[in-house]
Coordinates of C-alpha atoms (C1' of nucleotides) in Angstrom, one line a residue:
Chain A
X79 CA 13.8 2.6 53.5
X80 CA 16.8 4.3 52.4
X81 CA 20.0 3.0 52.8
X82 CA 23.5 4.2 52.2
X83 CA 27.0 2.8 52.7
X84 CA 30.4 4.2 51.2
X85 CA 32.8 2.1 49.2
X86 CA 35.4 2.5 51.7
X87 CA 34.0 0.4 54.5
X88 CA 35.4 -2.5 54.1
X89 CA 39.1 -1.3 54.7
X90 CA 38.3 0.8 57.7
X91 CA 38.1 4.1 55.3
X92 CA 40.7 5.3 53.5
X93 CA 44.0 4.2 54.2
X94 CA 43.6 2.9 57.8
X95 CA 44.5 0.0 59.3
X96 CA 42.0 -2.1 61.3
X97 CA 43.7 -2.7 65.0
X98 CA 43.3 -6.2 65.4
X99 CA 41.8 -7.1 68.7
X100 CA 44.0 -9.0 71.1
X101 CA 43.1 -12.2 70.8
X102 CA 45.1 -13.5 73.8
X103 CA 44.4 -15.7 77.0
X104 CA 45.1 -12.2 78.9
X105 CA 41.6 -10.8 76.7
X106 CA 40.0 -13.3 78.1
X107 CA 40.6 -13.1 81.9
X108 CA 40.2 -9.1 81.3
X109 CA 36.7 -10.1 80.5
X110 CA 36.2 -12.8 83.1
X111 CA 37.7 -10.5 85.9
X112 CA 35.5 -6.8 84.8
X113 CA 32.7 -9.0 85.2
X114 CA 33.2 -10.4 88.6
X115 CA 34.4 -6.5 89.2
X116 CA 31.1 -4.9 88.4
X117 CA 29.3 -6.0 91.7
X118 CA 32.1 -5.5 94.1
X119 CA 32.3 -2.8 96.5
X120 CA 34.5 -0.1 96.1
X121 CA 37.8 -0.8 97.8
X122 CA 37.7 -4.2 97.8
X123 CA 40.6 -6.8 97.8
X124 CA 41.0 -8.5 93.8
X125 CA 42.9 -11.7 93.0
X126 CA 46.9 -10.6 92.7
X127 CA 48.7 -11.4 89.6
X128 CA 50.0 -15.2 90.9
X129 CA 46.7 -15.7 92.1
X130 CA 45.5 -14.8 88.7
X131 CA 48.3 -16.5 87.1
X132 CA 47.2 -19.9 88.9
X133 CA 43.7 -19.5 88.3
X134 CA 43.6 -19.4 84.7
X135 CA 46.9 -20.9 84.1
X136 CA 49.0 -18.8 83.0
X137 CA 52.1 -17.0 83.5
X138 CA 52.8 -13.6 85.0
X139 CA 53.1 -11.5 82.1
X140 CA 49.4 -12.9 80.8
X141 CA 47.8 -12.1 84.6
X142 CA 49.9 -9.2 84.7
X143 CA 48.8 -7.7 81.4
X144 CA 45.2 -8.7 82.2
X145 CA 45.5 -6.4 85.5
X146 CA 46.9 -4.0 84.0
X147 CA 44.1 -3.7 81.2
X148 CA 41.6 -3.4 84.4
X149 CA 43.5 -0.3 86.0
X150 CA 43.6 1.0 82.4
X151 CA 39.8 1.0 82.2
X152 CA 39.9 2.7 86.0
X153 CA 38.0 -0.7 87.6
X154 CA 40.9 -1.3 89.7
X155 CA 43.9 0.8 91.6
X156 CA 47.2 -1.2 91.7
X157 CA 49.2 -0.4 95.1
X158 CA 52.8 -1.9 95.2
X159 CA 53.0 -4.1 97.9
X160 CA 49.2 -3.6 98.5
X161 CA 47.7 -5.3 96.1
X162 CA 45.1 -4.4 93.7
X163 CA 41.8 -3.1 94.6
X164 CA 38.8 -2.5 92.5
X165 CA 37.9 1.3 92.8
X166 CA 34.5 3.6 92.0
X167 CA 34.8 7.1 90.4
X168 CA 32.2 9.3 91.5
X169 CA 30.4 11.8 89.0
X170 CA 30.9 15.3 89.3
X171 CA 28.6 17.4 87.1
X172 CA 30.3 20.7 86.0
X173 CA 26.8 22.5 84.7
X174 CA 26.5 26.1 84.2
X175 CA 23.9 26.8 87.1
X176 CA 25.7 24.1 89.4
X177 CA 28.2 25.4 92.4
X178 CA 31.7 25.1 92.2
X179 CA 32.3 23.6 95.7
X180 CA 34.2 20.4 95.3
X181 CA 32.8 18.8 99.3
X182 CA 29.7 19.8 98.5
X183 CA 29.5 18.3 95.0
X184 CA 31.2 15.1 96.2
X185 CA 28.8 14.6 99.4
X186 CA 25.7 14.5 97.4
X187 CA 27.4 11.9 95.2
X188 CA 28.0 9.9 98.3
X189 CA 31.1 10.1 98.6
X190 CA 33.4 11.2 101.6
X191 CA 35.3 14.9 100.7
X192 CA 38.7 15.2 102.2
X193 CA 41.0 18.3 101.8
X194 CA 44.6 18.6 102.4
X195 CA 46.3 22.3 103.0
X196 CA 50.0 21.4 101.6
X197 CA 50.8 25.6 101.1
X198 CA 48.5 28.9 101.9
X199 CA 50.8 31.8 101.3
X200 CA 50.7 35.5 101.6
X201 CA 52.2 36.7 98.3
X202 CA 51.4 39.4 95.5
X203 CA 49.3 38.3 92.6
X204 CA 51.4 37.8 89.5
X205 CA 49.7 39.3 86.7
X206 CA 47.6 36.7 85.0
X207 CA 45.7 36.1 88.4
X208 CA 45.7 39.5 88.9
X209 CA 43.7 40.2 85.2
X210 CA 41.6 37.7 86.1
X211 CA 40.3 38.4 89.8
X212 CA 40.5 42.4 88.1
X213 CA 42.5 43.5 90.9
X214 CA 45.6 45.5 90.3
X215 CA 49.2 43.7 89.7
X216 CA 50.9 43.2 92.9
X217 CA 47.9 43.4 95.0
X218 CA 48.2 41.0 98.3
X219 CA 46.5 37.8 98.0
X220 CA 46.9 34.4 98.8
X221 CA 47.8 31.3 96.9
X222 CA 46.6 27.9 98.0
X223 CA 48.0 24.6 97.3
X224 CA 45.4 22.1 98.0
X225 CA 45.0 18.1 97.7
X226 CA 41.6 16.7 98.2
X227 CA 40.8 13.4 98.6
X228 CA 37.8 11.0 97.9
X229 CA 37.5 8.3 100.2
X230 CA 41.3 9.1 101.3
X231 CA 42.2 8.9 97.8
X232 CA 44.4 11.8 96.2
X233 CA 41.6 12.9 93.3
X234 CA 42.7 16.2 92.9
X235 CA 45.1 18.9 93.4
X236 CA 45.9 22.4 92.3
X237 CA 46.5 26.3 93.0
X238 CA 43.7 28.5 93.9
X239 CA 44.5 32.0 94.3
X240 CA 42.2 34.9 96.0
X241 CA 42.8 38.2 97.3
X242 CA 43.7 38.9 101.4
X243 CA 41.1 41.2 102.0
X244 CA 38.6 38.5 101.4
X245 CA 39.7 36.6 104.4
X246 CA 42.9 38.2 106.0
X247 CA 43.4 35.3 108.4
X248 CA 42.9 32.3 105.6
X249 CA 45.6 30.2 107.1
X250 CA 44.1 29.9 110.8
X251 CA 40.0 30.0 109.0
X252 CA 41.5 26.6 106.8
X253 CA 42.6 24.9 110.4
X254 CA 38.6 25.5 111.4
X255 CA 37.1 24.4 108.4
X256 CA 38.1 22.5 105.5
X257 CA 35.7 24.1 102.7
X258 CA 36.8 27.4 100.5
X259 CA 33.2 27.8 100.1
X260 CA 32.0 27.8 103.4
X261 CA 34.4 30.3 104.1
X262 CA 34.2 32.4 101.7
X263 CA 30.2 32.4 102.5
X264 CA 30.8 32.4 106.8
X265 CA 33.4 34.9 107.1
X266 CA 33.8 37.1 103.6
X267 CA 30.1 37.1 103.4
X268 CA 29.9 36.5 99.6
X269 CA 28.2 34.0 97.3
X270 CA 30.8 31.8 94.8
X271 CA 29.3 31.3 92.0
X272 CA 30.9 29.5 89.2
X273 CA 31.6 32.3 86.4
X274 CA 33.7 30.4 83.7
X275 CA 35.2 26.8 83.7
X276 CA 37.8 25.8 80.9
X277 CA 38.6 21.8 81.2
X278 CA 40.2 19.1 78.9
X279 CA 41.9 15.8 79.6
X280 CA 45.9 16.0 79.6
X281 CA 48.6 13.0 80.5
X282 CA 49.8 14.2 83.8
X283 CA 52.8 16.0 83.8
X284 CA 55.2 15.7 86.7
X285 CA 54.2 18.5 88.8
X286 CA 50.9 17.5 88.6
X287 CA 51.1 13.3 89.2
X288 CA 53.1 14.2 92.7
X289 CA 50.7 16.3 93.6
X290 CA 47.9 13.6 93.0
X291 CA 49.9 10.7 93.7
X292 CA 49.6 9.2 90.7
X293 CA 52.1 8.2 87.6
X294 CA 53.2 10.4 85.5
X295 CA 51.5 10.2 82.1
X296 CA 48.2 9.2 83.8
X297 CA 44.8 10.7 82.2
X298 CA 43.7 13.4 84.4
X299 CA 41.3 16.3 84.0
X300 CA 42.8 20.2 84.3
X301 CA 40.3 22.5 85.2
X302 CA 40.8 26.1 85.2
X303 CA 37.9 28.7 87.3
X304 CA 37.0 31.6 88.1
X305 CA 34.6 32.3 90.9
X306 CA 32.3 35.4 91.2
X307 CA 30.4 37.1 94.0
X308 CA 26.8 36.2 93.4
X309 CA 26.0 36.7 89.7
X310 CA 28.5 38.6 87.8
X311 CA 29.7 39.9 91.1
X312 CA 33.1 40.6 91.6
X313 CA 36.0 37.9 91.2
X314 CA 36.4 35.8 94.4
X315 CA 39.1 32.7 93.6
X316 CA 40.8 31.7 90.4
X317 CA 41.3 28.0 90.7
X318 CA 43.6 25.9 88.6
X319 CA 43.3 22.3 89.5
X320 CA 44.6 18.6 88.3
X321 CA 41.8 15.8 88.8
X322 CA 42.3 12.0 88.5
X323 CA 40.2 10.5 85.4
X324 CA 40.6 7.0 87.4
X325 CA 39.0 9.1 90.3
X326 CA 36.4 11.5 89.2
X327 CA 34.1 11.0 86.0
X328 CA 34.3 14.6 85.2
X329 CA 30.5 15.1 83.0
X330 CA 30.8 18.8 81.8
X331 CA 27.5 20.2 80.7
X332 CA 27.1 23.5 78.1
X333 CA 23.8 24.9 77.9
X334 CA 20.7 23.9 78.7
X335 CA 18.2 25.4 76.0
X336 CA 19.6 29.1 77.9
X337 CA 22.9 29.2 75.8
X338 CA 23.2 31.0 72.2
Chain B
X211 CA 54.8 36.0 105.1
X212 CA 52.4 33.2 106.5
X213 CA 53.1 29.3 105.8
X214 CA 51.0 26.8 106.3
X215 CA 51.6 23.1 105.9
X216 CA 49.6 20.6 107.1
X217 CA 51.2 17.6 109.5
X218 CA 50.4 14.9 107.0
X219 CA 52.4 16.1 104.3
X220 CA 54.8 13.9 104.6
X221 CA 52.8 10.3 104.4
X222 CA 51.4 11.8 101.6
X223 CA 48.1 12.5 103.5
X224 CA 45.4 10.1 105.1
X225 CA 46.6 6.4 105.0
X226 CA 47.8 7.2 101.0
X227 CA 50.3 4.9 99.1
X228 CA 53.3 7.0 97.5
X229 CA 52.7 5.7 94.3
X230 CA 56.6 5.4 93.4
X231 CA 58.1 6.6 90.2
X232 CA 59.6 3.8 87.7
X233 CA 62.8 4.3 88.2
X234 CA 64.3 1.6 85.6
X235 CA 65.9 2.1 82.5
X236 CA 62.7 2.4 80.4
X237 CA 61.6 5.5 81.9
X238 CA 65.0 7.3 81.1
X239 CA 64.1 6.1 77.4
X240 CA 61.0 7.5 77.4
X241 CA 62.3 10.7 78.2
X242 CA 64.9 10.8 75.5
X243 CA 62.4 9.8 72.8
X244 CA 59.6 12.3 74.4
X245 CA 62.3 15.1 73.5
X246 CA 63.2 14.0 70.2
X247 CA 59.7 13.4 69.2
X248 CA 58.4 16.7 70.3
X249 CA 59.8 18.4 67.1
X250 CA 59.2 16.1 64.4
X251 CA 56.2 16.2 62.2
X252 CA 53.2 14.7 62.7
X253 CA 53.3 11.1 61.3
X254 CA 56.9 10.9 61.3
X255 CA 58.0 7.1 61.8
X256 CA 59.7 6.6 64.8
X257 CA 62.6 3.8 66.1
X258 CA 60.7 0.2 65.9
X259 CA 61.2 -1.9 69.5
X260 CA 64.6 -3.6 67.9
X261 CA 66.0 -0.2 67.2
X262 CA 65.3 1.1 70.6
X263 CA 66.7 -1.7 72.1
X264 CA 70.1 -1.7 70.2
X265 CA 70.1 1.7 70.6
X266 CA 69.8 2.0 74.3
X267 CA 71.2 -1.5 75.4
X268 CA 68.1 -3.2 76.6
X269 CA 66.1 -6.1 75.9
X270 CA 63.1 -6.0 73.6
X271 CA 60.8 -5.9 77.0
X272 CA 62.5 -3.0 78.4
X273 CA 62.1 -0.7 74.7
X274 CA 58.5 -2.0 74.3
X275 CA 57.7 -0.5 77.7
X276 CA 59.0 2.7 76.7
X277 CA 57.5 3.2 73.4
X278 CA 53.8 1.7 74.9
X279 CA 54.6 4.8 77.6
X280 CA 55.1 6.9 74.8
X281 CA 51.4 5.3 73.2
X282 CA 50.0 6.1 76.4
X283 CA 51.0 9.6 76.8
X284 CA 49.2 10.3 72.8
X285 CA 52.5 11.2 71.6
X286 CA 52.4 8.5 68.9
X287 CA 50.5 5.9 67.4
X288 CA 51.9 2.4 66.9
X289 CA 50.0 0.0 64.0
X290 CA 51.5 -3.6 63.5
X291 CA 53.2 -4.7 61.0
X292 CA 53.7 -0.8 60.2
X293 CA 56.1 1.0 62.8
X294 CA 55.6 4.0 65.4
X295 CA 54.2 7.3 64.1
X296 CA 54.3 10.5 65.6
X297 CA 51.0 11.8 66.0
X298 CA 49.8 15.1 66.7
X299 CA 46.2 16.0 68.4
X300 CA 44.1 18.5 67.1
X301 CA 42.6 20.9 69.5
X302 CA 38.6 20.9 69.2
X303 CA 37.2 23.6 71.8
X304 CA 33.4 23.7 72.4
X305 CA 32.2 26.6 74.0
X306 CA 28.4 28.3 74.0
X307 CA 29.0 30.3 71.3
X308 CA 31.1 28.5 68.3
X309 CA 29.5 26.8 65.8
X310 CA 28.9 23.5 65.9
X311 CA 30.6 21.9 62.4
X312 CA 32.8 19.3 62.5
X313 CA 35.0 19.7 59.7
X314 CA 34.9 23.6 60.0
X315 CA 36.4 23.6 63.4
X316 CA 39.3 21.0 61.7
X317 CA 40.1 23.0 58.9
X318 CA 40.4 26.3 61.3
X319 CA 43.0 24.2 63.4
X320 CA 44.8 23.5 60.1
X321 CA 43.5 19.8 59.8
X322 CA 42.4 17.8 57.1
X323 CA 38.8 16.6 58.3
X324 CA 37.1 13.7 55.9
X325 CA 34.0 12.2 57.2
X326 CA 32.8 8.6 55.7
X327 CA 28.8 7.8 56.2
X328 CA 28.5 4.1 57.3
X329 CA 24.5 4.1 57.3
X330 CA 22.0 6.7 56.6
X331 CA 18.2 4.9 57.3
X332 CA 14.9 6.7 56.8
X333 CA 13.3 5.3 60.4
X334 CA 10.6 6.0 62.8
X335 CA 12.5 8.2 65.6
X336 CA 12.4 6.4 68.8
X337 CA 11.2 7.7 72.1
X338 CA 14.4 9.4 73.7
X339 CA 15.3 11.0 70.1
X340 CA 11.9 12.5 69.2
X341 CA 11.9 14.0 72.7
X342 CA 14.5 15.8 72.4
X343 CA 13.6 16.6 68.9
X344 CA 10.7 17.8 70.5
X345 CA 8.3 15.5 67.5
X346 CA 6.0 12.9 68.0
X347 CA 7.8 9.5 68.8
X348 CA 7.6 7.6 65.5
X349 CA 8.3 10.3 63.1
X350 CA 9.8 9.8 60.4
X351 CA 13.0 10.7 60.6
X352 CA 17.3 9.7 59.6
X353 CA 19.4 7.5 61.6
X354 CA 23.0 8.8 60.4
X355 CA 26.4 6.9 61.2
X356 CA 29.5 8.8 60.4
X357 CA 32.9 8.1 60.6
X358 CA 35.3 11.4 61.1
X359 CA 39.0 11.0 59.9
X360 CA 41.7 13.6 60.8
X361 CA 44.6 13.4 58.8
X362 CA 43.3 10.2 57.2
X363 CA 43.3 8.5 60.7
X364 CA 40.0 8.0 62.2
X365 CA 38.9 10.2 65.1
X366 CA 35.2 10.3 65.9
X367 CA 32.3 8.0 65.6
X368 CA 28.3 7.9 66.3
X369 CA 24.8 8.5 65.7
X370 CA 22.9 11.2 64.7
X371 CA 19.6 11.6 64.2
X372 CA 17.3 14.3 62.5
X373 CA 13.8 14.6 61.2
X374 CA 12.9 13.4 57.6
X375 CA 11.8 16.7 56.5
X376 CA 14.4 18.3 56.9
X377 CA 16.5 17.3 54.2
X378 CA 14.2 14.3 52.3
X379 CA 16.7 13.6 50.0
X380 CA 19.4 13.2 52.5
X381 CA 21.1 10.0 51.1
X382 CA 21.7 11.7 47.7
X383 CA 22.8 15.1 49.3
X384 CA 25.7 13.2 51.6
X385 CA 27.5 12.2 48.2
X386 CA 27.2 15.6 47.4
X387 CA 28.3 17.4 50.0
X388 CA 30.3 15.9 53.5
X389 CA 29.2 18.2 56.0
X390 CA 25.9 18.3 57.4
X391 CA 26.1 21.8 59.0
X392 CA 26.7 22.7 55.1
X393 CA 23.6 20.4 53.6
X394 CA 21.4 22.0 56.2
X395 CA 21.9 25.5 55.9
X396 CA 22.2 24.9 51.7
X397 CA 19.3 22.3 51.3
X398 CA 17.3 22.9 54.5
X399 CA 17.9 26.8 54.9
X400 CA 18.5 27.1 58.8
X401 CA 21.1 28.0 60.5
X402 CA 22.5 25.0 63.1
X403 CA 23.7 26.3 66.3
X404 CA 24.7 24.1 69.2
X405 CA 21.6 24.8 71.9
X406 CA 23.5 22.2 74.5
X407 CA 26.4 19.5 74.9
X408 CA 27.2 17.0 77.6
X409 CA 31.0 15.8 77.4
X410 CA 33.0 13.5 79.5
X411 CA 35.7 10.5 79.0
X412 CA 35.3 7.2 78.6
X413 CA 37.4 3.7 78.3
X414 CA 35.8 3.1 74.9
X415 CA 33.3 0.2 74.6
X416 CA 33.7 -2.7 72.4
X417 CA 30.8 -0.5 69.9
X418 CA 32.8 2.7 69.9
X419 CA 36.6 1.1 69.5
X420 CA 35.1 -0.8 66.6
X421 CA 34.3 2.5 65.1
X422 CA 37.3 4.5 66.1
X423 CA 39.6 1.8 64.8
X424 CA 41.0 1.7 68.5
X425 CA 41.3 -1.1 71.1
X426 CA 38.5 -1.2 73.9
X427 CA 39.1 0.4 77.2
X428 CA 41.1 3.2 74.9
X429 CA 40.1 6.8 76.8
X430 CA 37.8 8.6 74.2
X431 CA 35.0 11.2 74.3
X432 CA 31.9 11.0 74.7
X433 CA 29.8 13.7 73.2
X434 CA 26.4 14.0 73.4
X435 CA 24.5 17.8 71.5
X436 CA 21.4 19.5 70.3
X437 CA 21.6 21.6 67.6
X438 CA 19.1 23.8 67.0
X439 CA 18.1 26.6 63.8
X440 CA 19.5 29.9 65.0
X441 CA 19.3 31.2 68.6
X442 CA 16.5 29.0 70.5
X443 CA 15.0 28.1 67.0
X444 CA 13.4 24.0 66.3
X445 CA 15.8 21.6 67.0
X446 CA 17.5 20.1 64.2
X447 CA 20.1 17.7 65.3
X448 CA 20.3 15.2 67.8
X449 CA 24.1 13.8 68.1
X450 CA 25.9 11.0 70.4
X451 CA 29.7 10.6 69.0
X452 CA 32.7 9.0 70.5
X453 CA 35.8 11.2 69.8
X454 CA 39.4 9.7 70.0
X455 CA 41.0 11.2 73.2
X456 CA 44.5 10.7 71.4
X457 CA 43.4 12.3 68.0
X458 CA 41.8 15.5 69.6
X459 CA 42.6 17.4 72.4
X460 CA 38.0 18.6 73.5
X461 CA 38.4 21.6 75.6
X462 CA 35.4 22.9 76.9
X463 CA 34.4 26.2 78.4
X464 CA 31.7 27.1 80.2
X465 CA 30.3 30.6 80.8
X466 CA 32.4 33.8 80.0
X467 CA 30.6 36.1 82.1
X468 CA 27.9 35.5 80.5
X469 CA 26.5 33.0 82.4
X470 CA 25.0 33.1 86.1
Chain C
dC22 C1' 59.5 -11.9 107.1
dA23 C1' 56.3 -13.1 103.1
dG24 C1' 53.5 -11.2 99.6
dT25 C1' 52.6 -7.5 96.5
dG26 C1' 53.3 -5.0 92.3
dG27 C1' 57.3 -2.8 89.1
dT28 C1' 60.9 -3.8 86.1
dC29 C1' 63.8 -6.4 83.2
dT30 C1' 66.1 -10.3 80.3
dA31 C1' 66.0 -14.1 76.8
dG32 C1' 63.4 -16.4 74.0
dA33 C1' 59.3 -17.8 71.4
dC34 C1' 55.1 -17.7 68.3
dC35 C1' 51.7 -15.0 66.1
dA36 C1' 49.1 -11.4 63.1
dC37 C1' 49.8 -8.0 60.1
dG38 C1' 51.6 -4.9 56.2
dG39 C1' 54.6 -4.0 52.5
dG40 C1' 57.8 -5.1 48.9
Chain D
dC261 C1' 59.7 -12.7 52.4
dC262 C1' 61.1 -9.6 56.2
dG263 C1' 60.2 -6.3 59.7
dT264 C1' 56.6 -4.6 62.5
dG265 C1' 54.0 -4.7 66.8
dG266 C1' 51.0 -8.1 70.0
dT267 C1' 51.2 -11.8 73.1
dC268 C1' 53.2 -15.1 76.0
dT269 C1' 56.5 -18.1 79.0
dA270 C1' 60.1 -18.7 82.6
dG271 C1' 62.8 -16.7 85.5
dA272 C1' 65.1 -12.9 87.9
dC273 C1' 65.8 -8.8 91.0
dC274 C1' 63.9 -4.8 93.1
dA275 C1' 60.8 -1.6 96.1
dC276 C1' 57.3 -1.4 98.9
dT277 C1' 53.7 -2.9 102.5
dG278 C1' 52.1 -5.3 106.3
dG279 C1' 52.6 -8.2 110.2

DNA sequence: CAGTGGTCTAGACCACGGG
DNA sequence: CCGTGGTCTAGACCACTGG
């Protein structure tokens, strides 16, 4: 047996300092309380901060803290003059064979898909979405501002843009039915297929925390796609969208054994 | 010109708390210092709590807030008994077709990359690892822990694991030579290339912050790979690392056409 | 209205790093 | 030693939600 450590493992490598772990009452009751938390229901009522503050006597900035370390780690949602509420992200696989329909995805996970039309307008395609749905610049399309909810909880929101001809009456089909994919498959007659995807993890700027009802600054996923017509099909919907981390545990898959 | 808007717009949609946006003194701070940080260097020391607080005419609560805002959003890094450094995240992007190195993709984004080995143990590979080695379960093989610094500052921990014949000397070649991609083509003679990759983020467990240097419940990466010797060749590498969401900015990309 | 979380002050002690 | 950030108390006011 072989073994093999470096020199510079004592002091954390070279030159770095060693965070020390808080070593606080507030540590403590973080542990105590994700416990508890693990076999709760999603939605369910947890202990406010007084109540907190009373139970493991201390003051408000400890219980306070200590809550604010669960909604940190996404167990909980904090609602002013709510109260706080532990809270479930649901898995949504981004694989290269998968569909992109967002309903779909989140109704085999269990969960209960909700989306909210906030804009569908008529416009020309500026030229990036132009390039990328290989139409000309100027062409008519529409863009679509969407929220979509998970149990009635904003979890994402963004612009998807497609051209008219693919469905010239969009704004009265979205009244009927609440899923891109089903129309796009019921009245255009096509086949989305997920062509590309491009997705990190960004603090939430402004635009994007209204949209999902969440704080500024907050973790969220930003997912940029294009959507084909069967494979390698023509371009149906460019999609940028903003998804809640504390929401959706994004799992993004490359390859399979069929990549390079 | 058709407009749409839905008749639960205003509420924010179904039953949905307007999450309201700090409107005290600290969040006018935070934009300040977010604009003046945004030019400075990376590791540039920034005002400590006191300073802020003279400087803007608040209590040490109020400037804490703001620079722990400032934390949140990546923009800097705050070690006690040091200061507030600005930090800068390096962009990694995994796609099908780039090579899988480490330190490579660093140095093309203009990083220093520096990778300490905490353990390197000639073992039997267990079950899960030899599977996807595609080996027997119990052959010999290396269990490697690694420690990634960018810019000095830790930024990626984990495991990887490869078969013993590989490289037999493997211990002696790592004082040699840091990266693996570079001992295995050298020593070994194939040519690593990243077969598949599962990504998503994670508060950090207790194992990973240890290794990151960070505090638990910290948002990292987790990144799972295969690598295998040229296009569909053996497997090589088996990998499982936790990457620092504040120290890298993972973008991933699936499909470019390419794919169904 | 009472209860919740969001923000803030003033003050304190501690752990840590560097000179 | 001093200055840093990490934690905590006690108390205050505010914004928001529900009944």
């Amino acid at each position: 047996m072989v073994v093999h450590r470096t020199a510079t493992w004592a002091g954390y490598g070279p030159g770095v300092a060693r965070q020390s772990v808080p070593a606080g009452s507030s540590a403590q009751i973080v542990r105590v309380l994700a416990d508890e938390l693990a076999d709760l229901p999603s939605g369910t009522r947890v202990a406010s901060e007084a109540e907190v503050g009373r139970r493991f006597g201390v003051g408000r900035a400890a219980a306070r803290a200590a809550l604010g370390e669960l909604e940190r780690r996404m167990l909980v949602s904090r609602i002013q003059g709510l109260g706080t509420f532990t809270r479930r992200r649901v898995d949504y696989l981004v694989a290269p064979g998968r569909a992109p329909s967002w309903s779909r995805t989140l109704r085999e996970a269990g969960a209960e898909p909700r989306t909210v039309v906030l804009a569908c307008d008529a416009v020309p395609l500026p030229p990036d979405v132009a390039a990328a749905l290989e139409v000309p610049t100027g062409t008519r399309g529409f863009r679509l501002v969407r929220r979509s909810h998970i149990d009635e909880m904003p979890a994402a929101w963004g612009v998807e843009w497609l051209t008219a001809d693919l469905v010239p009456e969009l704004p009265t089909a979205l009244r009927l039915e609440e899923s891109l994919d089903t129309i796009l498959r019921e009245t255009a007659g096509v086949r989305p297929e997920r062509a590309w995807t491009r997705a990190s993890v960004e603090p939430a700027p402004e635009e994007a925390s209204d949209g999902l009802g969440c704080r500024p600054g907050d973790p969220a996923w930003l997912m940029a796609s294009l959507a084909r017509d069967g494979a390698g099909g023509r371009p149906l919907l460019s999609t940028e969208r903003w998804v809640r981390a504390d929401a959706v545990r994004v799992v993004l898959e490359l390859g399979h054994g069929r990549d390079t």
